XYZ file of C-alpha atoms in Angstrom:
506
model
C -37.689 44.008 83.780
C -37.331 40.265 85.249
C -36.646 38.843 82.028
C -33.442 42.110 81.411
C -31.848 40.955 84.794
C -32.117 37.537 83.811
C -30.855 37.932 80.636
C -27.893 40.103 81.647
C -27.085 37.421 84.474
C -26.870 34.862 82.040
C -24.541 37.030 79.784
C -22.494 38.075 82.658
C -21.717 34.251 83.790
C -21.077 33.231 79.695
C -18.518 36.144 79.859
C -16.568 35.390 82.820
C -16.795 31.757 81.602
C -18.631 30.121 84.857
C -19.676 27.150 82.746
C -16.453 26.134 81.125
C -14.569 25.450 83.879
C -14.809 23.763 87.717
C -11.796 25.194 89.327
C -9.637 28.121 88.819
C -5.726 28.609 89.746
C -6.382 31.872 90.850
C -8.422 29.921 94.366
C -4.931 28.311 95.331
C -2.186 31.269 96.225
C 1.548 29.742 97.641
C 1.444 28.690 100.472
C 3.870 30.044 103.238
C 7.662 29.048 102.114
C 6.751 28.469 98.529
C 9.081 29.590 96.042
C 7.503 29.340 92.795
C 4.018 27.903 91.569
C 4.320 23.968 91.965
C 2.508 23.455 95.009
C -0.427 25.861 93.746
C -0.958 23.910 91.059
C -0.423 20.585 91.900
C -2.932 21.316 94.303
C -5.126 22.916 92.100
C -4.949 19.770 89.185
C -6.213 17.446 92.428
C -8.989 19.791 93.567
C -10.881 19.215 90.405
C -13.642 16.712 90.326
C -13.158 13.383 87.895
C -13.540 14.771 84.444
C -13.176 18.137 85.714
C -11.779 21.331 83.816
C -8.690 23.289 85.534
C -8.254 27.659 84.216
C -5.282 28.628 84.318
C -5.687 32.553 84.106
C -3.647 35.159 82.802
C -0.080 35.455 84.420
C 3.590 33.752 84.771
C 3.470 30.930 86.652
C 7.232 28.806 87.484
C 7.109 25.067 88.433
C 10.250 23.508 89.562
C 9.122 20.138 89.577
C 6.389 17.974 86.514
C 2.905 18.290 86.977
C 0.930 15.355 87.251
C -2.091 15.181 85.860
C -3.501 11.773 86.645
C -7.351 12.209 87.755
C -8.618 13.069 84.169
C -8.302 16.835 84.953
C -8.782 18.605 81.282
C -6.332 22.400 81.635
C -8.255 25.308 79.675
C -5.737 28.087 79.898
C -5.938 31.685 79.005
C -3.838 32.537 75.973
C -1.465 34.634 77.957
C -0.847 32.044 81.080
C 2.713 30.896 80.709
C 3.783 27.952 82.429
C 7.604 27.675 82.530
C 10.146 25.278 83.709
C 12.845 26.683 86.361
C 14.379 23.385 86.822
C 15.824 20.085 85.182
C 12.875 17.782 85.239
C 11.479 14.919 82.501
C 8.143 17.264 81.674
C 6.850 20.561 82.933
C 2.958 18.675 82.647
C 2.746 14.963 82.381
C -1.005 14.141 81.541
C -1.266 10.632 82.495
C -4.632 8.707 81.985
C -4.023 4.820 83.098
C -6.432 5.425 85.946
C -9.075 7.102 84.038
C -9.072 4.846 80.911
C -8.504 0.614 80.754
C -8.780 -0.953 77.493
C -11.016 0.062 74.740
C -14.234 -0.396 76.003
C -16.240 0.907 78.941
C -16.291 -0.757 82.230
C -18.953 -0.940 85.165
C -16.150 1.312 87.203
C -14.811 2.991 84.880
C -16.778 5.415 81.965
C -14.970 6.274 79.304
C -14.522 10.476 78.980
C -14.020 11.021 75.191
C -13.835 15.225 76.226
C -10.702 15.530 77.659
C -8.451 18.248 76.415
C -5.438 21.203 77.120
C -6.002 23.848 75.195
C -4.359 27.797 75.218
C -1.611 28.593 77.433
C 1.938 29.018 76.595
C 4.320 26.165 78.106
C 7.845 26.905 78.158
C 10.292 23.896 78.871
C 13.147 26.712 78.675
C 16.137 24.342 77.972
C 15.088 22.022 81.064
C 12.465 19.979 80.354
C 10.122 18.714 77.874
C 6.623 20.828 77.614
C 3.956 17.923 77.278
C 3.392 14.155 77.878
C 0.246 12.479 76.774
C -0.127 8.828 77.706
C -2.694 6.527 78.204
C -5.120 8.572 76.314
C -8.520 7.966 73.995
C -9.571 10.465 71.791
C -8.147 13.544 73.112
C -7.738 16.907 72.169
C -5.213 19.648 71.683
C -5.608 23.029 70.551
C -4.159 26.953 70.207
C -1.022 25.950 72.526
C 2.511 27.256 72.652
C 5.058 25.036 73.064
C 8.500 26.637 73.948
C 12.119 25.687 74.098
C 11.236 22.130 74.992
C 14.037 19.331 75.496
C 14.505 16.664 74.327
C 10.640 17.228 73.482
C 8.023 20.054 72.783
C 5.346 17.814 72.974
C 5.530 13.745 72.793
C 2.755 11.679 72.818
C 3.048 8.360 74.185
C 2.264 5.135 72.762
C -0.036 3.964 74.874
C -3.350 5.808 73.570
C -5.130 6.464 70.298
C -6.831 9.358 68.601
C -5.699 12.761 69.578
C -7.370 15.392 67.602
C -4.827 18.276 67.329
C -5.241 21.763 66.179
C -3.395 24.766 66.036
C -0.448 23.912 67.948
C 3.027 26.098 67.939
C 6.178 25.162 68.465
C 9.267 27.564 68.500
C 13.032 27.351 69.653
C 14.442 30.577 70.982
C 18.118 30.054 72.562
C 20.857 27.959 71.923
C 21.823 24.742 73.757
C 18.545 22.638 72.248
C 20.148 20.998 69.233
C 18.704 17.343 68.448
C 15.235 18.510 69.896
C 11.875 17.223 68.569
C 9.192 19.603 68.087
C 6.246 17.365 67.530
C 6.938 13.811 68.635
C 4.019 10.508 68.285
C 4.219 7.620 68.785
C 0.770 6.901 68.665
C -2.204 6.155 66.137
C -4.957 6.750 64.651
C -4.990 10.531 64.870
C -4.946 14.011 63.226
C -2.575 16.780 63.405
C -4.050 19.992 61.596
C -2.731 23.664 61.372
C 0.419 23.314 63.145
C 3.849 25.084 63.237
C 7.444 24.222 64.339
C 10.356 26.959 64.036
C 13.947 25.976 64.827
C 14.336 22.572 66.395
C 16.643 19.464 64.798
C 13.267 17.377 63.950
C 10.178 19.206 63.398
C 7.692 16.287 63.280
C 8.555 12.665 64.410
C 5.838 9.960 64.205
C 6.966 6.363 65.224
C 3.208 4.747 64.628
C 0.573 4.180 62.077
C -2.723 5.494 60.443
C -1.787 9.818 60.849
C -3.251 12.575 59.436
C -0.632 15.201 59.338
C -2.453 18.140 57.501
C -0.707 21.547 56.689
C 1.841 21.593 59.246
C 4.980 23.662 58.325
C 8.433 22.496 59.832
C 10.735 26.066 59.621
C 14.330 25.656 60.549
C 17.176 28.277 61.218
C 15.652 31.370 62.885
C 18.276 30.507 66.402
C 21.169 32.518 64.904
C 24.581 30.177 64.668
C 27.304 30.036 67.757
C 29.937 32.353 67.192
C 32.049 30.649 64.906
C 29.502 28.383 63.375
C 28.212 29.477 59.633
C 24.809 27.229 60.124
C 22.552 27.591 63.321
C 22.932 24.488 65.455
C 19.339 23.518 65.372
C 19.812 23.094 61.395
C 23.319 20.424 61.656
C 21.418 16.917 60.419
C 17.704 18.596 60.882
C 15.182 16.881 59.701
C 11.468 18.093 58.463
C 9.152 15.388 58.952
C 10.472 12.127 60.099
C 8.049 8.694 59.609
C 9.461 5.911 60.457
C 5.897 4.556 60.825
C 3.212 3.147 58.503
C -0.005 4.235 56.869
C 0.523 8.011 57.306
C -0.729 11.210 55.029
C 1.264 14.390 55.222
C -0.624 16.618 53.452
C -0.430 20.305 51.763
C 2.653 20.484 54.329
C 5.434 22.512 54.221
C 9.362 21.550 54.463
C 10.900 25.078 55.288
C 14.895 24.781 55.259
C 16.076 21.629 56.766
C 19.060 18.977 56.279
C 16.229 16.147 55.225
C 13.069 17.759 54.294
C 10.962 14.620 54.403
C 12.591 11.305 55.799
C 9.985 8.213 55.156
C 10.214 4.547 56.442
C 7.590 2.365 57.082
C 5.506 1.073 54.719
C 2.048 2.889 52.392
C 3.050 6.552 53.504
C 2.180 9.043 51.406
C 3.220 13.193 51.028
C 0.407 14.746 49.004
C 0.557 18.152 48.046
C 3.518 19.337 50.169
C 6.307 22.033 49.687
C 10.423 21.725 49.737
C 11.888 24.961 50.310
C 15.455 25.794 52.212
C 16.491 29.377 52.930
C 19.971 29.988 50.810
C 20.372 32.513 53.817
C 20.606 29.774 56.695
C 23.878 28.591 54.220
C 23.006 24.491 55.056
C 23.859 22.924 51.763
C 24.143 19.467 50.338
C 20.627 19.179 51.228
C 17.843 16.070 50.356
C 14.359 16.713 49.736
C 12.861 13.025 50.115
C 14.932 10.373 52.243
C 13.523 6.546 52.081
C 16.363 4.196 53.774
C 14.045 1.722 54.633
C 10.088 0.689 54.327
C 8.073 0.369 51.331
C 5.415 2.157 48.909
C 5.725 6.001 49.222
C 3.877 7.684 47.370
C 4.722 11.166 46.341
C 2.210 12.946 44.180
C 1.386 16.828 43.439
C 4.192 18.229 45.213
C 6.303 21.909 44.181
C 10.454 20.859 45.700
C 12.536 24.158 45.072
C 15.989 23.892 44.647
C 17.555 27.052 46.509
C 21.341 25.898 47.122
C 23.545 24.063 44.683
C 23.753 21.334 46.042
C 20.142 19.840 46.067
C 19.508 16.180 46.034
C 15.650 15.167 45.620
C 15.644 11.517 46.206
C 17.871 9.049 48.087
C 16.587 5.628 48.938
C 15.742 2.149 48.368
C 13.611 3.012 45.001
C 10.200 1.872 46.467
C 8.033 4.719 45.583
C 5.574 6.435 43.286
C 6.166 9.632 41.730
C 3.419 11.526 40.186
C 2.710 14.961 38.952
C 5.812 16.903 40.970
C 6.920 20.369 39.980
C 10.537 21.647 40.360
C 11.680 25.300 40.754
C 15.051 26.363 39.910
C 17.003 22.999 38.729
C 19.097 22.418 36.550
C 19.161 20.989 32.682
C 20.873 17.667 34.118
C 19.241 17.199 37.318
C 17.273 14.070 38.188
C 13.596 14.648 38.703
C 11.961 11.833 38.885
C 8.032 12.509 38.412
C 8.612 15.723 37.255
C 5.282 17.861 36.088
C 4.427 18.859 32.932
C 2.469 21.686 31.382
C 0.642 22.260 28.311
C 1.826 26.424 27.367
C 4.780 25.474 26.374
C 3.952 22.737 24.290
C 2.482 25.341 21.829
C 5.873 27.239 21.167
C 7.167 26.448 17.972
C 10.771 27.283 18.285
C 13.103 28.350 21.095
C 12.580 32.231 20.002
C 8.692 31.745 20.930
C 9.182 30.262 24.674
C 7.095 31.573 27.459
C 10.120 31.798 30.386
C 7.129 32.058 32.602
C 5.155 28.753 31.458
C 1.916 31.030 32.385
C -1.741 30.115 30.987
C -2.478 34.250 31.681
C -0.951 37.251 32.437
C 0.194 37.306 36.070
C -0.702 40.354 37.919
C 0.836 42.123 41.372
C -1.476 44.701 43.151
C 0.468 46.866 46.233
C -2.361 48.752 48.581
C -0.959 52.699 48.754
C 1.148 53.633 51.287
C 2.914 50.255 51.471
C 5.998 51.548 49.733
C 6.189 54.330 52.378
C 8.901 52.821 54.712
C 12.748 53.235 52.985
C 13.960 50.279 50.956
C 10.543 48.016 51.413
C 9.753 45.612 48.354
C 7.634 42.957 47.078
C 8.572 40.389 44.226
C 7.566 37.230 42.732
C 9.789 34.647 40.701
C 8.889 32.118 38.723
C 10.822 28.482 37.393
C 12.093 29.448 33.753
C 11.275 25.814 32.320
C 15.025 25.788 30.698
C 15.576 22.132 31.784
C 12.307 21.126 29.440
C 13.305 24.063 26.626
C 16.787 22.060 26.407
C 15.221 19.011 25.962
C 12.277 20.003 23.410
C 15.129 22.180 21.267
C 18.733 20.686 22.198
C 20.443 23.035 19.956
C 18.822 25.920 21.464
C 21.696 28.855 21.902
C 22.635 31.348 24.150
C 19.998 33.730 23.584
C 20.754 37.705 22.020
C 17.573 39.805 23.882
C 15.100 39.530 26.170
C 11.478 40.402 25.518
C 8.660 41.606 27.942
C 5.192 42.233 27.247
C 3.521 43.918 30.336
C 1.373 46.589 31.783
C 0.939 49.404 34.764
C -2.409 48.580 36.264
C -2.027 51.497 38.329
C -1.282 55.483 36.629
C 1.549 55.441 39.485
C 3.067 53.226 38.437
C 5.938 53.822 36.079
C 8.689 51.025 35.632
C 9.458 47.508 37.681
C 12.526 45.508 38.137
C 13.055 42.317 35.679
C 15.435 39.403 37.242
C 17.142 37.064 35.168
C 18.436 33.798 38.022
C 21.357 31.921 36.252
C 22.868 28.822 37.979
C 25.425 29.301 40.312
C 23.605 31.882 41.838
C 24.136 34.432 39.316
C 21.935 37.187 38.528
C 21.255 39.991 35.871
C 18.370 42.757 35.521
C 17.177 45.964 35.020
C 14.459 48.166 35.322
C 11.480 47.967 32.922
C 9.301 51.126 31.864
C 5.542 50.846 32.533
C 2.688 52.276 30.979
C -1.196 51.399 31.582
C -1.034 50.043 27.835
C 0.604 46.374 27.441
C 3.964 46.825 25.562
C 6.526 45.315 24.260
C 10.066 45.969 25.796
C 13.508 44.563 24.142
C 17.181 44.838 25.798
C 20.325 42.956 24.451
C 21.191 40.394 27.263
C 24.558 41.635 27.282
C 23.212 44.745 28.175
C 21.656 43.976 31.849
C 22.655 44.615 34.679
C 24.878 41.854 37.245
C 23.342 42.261 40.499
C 26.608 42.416 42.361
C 24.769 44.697 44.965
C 23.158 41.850 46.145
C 24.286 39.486 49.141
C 25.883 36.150 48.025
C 25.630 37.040 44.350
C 29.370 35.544 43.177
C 31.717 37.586 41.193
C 31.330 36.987 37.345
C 34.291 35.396 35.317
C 36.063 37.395 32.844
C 34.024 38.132 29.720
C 31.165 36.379 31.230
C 27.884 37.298 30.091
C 24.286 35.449 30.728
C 23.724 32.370 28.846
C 19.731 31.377 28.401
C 20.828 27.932 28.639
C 21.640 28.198 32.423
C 18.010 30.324 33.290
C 16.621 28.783 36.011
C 14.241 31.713 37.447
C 12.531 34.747 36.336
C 11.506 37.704 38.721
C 10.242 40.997 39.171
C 10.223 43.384 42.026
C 8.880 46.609 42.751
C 9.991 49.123 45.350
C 10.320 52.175 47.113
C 13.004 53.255 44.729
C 10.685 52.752 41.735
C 7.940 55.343 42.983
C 9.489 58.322 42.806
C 7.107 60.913 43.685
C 3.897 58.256 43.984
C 5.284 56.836 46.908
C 2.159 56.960 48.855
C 0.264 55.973 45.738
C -1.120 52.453 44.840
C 0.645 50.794 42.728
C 0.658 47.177 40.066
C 1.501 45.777 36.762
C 0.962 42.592 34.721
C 3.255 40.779 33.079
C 1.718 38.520 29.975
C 5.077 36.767 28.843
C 9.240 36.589 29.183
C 11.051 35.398 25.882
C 14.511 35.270 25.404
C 15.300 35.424 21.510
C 18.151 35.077 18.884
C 18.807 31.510 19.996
């Protein structure tokens, strides 16, 4: 019986979390005449012991003045405390270290804490302040924090500090008024950035130093909807990605998700390794350049998928100083520059034009839709694929226009009856039409001039007289499947393979 009451007081304290913290917000009400929460917890940051650890519980809590944070107090805050900003002020928490660390080493006064960390919470700069300073830091970490509406910063780490360890950090603009904001802004060394999002501010990531690890972060522009007036949200005029003007960094298996510049490189021995270009033909920002190298020295750019989704798409503009290697491009055209560009051995098999593989696939690629996820009007799900017609062109230059185009596919599911074929022509042209299904792979033929324009579609242009599609100008293939392909099965599950996409007669 002793050893159940012990047990179940030693669960009980692990629950409430007694041994991960030293001082809670929730012992420090206002104070008579208080307004908001910036006495409470300025009071509460200099109640905690040297190296001690601050909760911030559950709740809204409004400061009207920065935070200081200068006695090596680490903040662990529930994932629902939200700190925000109610007036103009340089940071809503300034973490500032100079007194707890001096130089690199250990002194007889002074032991180095190598534990220090915010983590959780939700801090909300709301148009008025920057969300975070770091400064005077070593080996510090950051992790599962929200970082809102921050200007000119969500979070900026100083240059006076080395090796933050950051994890799982979000940043997200919500209101207008914030253009040339910085997400994500460094300027120190030596330290690694993993899992991190920023959504709708002018520069996603900034890093001014040397010696990063920037790991699958994903810079999203163009979810703040435009002034009225404007065509392009004000957060996307002259955005940039990722932005290292520094030296000896790694971006990889990061993503460049609709910006002005997607990745703009100075600085010398960078390198973007496995990383993504994509920008949203819905946020309308053309004239658009993937990689941007002004100034510094050996780039290297190797293993990367850019996607041209706008016409006018540049992927390179610089001094020339840097390696391409092994780089895959969706959706460009015959005559576009690619330097590095990828290539793959299915198609070298084809013996003529009539024989080419649209979808440059080693196997059959296969979509599988749970049941019931077809249920709600109008929902869809589709995947496109680069046509390879820049390569075709080169391989067979008199290639022609192309009479019929041939599927070979299957229903994986009984349901399943028919799918929707998408032909993408340049200039943002687009013919289709639906394909029948059965659980046996067939063969399925239709005279290109026989499609159908997909003029019910937003942005599609309107076709020139006579004009019909032209293989020559393929840039993507697609198929989607919908609610308006079930018919009766709509709470079925539902899939199909597709093994190849030929256009013949050219």
């Amino acid at each position: 019986m002793k050893n159940a009451l012990v047990l179940i007081h030693l669960l009980g304290a692990l629950c409430a979390g007694a041994a991960d913290y030293d001082v809670s917000l929730a012992d420090f009400p206002r104070l008579a005449g208080e307004a908001d929460d910036t006495g409470r917890l300025q009071r509460a940051v200099d109640a905690a012991a040297k190296g001690g650890v601050l909760y911030l519980p559950r709740g809204t809590y409004g400061v009207s003045s920065t935070i200081q944070v200068t006695n090596g107090t680490s903040l662990l805050m529930h994932k629902s405390a939200h700190v925000k900003a109610l007036a103009k002020m340089p940071y809503v928490f300034d973490v500032d270290l100079r007194k707890h660390y001096r130089g690199w080493s250990p002194t007889p006064d002074r032991d180095h804490d190598y534990n220090l960390f915010v983590t959780g919470g939700h801090i909300d700069g709301d148009g008025l302040a920057s969300c975070l300073h770091l400064q005077h830091y070593l080996h510090f970490t950051l992790r599962d924090t929200t970082f809102m509406n921050g200007y000119p910063y969500g979070l900026h780490v100083d240059r006076e500090g080395a090796e933050v360890i950051a994890q799982n950090l979000y940043f997200k603009g919500t209101k207008n008024g914030l253009a040339g904001n910085v997400a994500l802004y460094t300027e120190g060394n030596d330290s690694q950035y993993t899992d991190c999002v920023m959504v709708d501010y002018t520069v996603g990531l900034r890093a001014t130093a040397g010696a990063n690890r920037f790991t699958r972060l994903h810079a999203w522009g163009g979810m703040v909807p435009p002034k009225p007036g404007e065509k392009v949200g004000e957060m996307l005029v002259k955005s940039i990605c990722f932005q290292i003007p520094g030296h000896l960094n790694t971006l990889k298996d990061c993503y460049a998700d609709t910006g002005w510049i997607g990745f703009d490189i100075g600085g010398y021995r960078n390198q973007i390794i496995g990383c993504w270009y994509l920008n949203n033909a819905g946020c309308h920002l053309d004239d658009v350049t993937i990689v941007r190298q002004l100034s510094g020295a050996s780039l290297t750019v190797a293993d990367c998928v850019f996607n041209r989704n706008v016409p006018h798409t540049r992927v390179y503009e610089g001094n020339g100083s840097v390696t391409w290697r092994n780089i895959t491009y969706d959706s460009f055209g015959p005559d576009a520059e690619l330097p590095g560009e990828a290539f793959f051995g299915p198609e070298q098999a084809c013996a003529t034009a009539d024989e080419w593989n649209c979808l440059n696939l080693v196997k059959p690629v296969r979509m599988d839709m749970p049941a019931g996820a077809f249920v709600k009007k109008d929902s869809c799900q589709g995947w496109s694929y680069p046509a390879g017609a820049r390569r075709l062109a080169k391989r067979f230059p008199d290639a022609g226009a192309g009479t019929e185009v041939v599927v070979r596919a299957r229903a994986t599911c009984p349901a399943t009856k028919k799918v929707e074929l998408r032909l993408h022509f340049r200039g943002g042209r687009i013919w289709g039409t639906e394909i029948p299904l059965s659980t046996e792979w067939t063969e399925w033929r239709m005279p290109l001039k026989d499609l159908r324009y997909f003029s019910h579609w937003a942005n599609v242009p309107k076709l020139d007289p006579g004009e019909t599609p032209d293989a020559r100008r393929l840039e993507t293939v697609g198929f989607t499947y919908g609610n308006w392909l079930c018919g009766d099965a709509v709470d079925q599950p539902h899939g199909f393979e597709v093994d190849y996409v030929r256009i013949v007669g050219r």
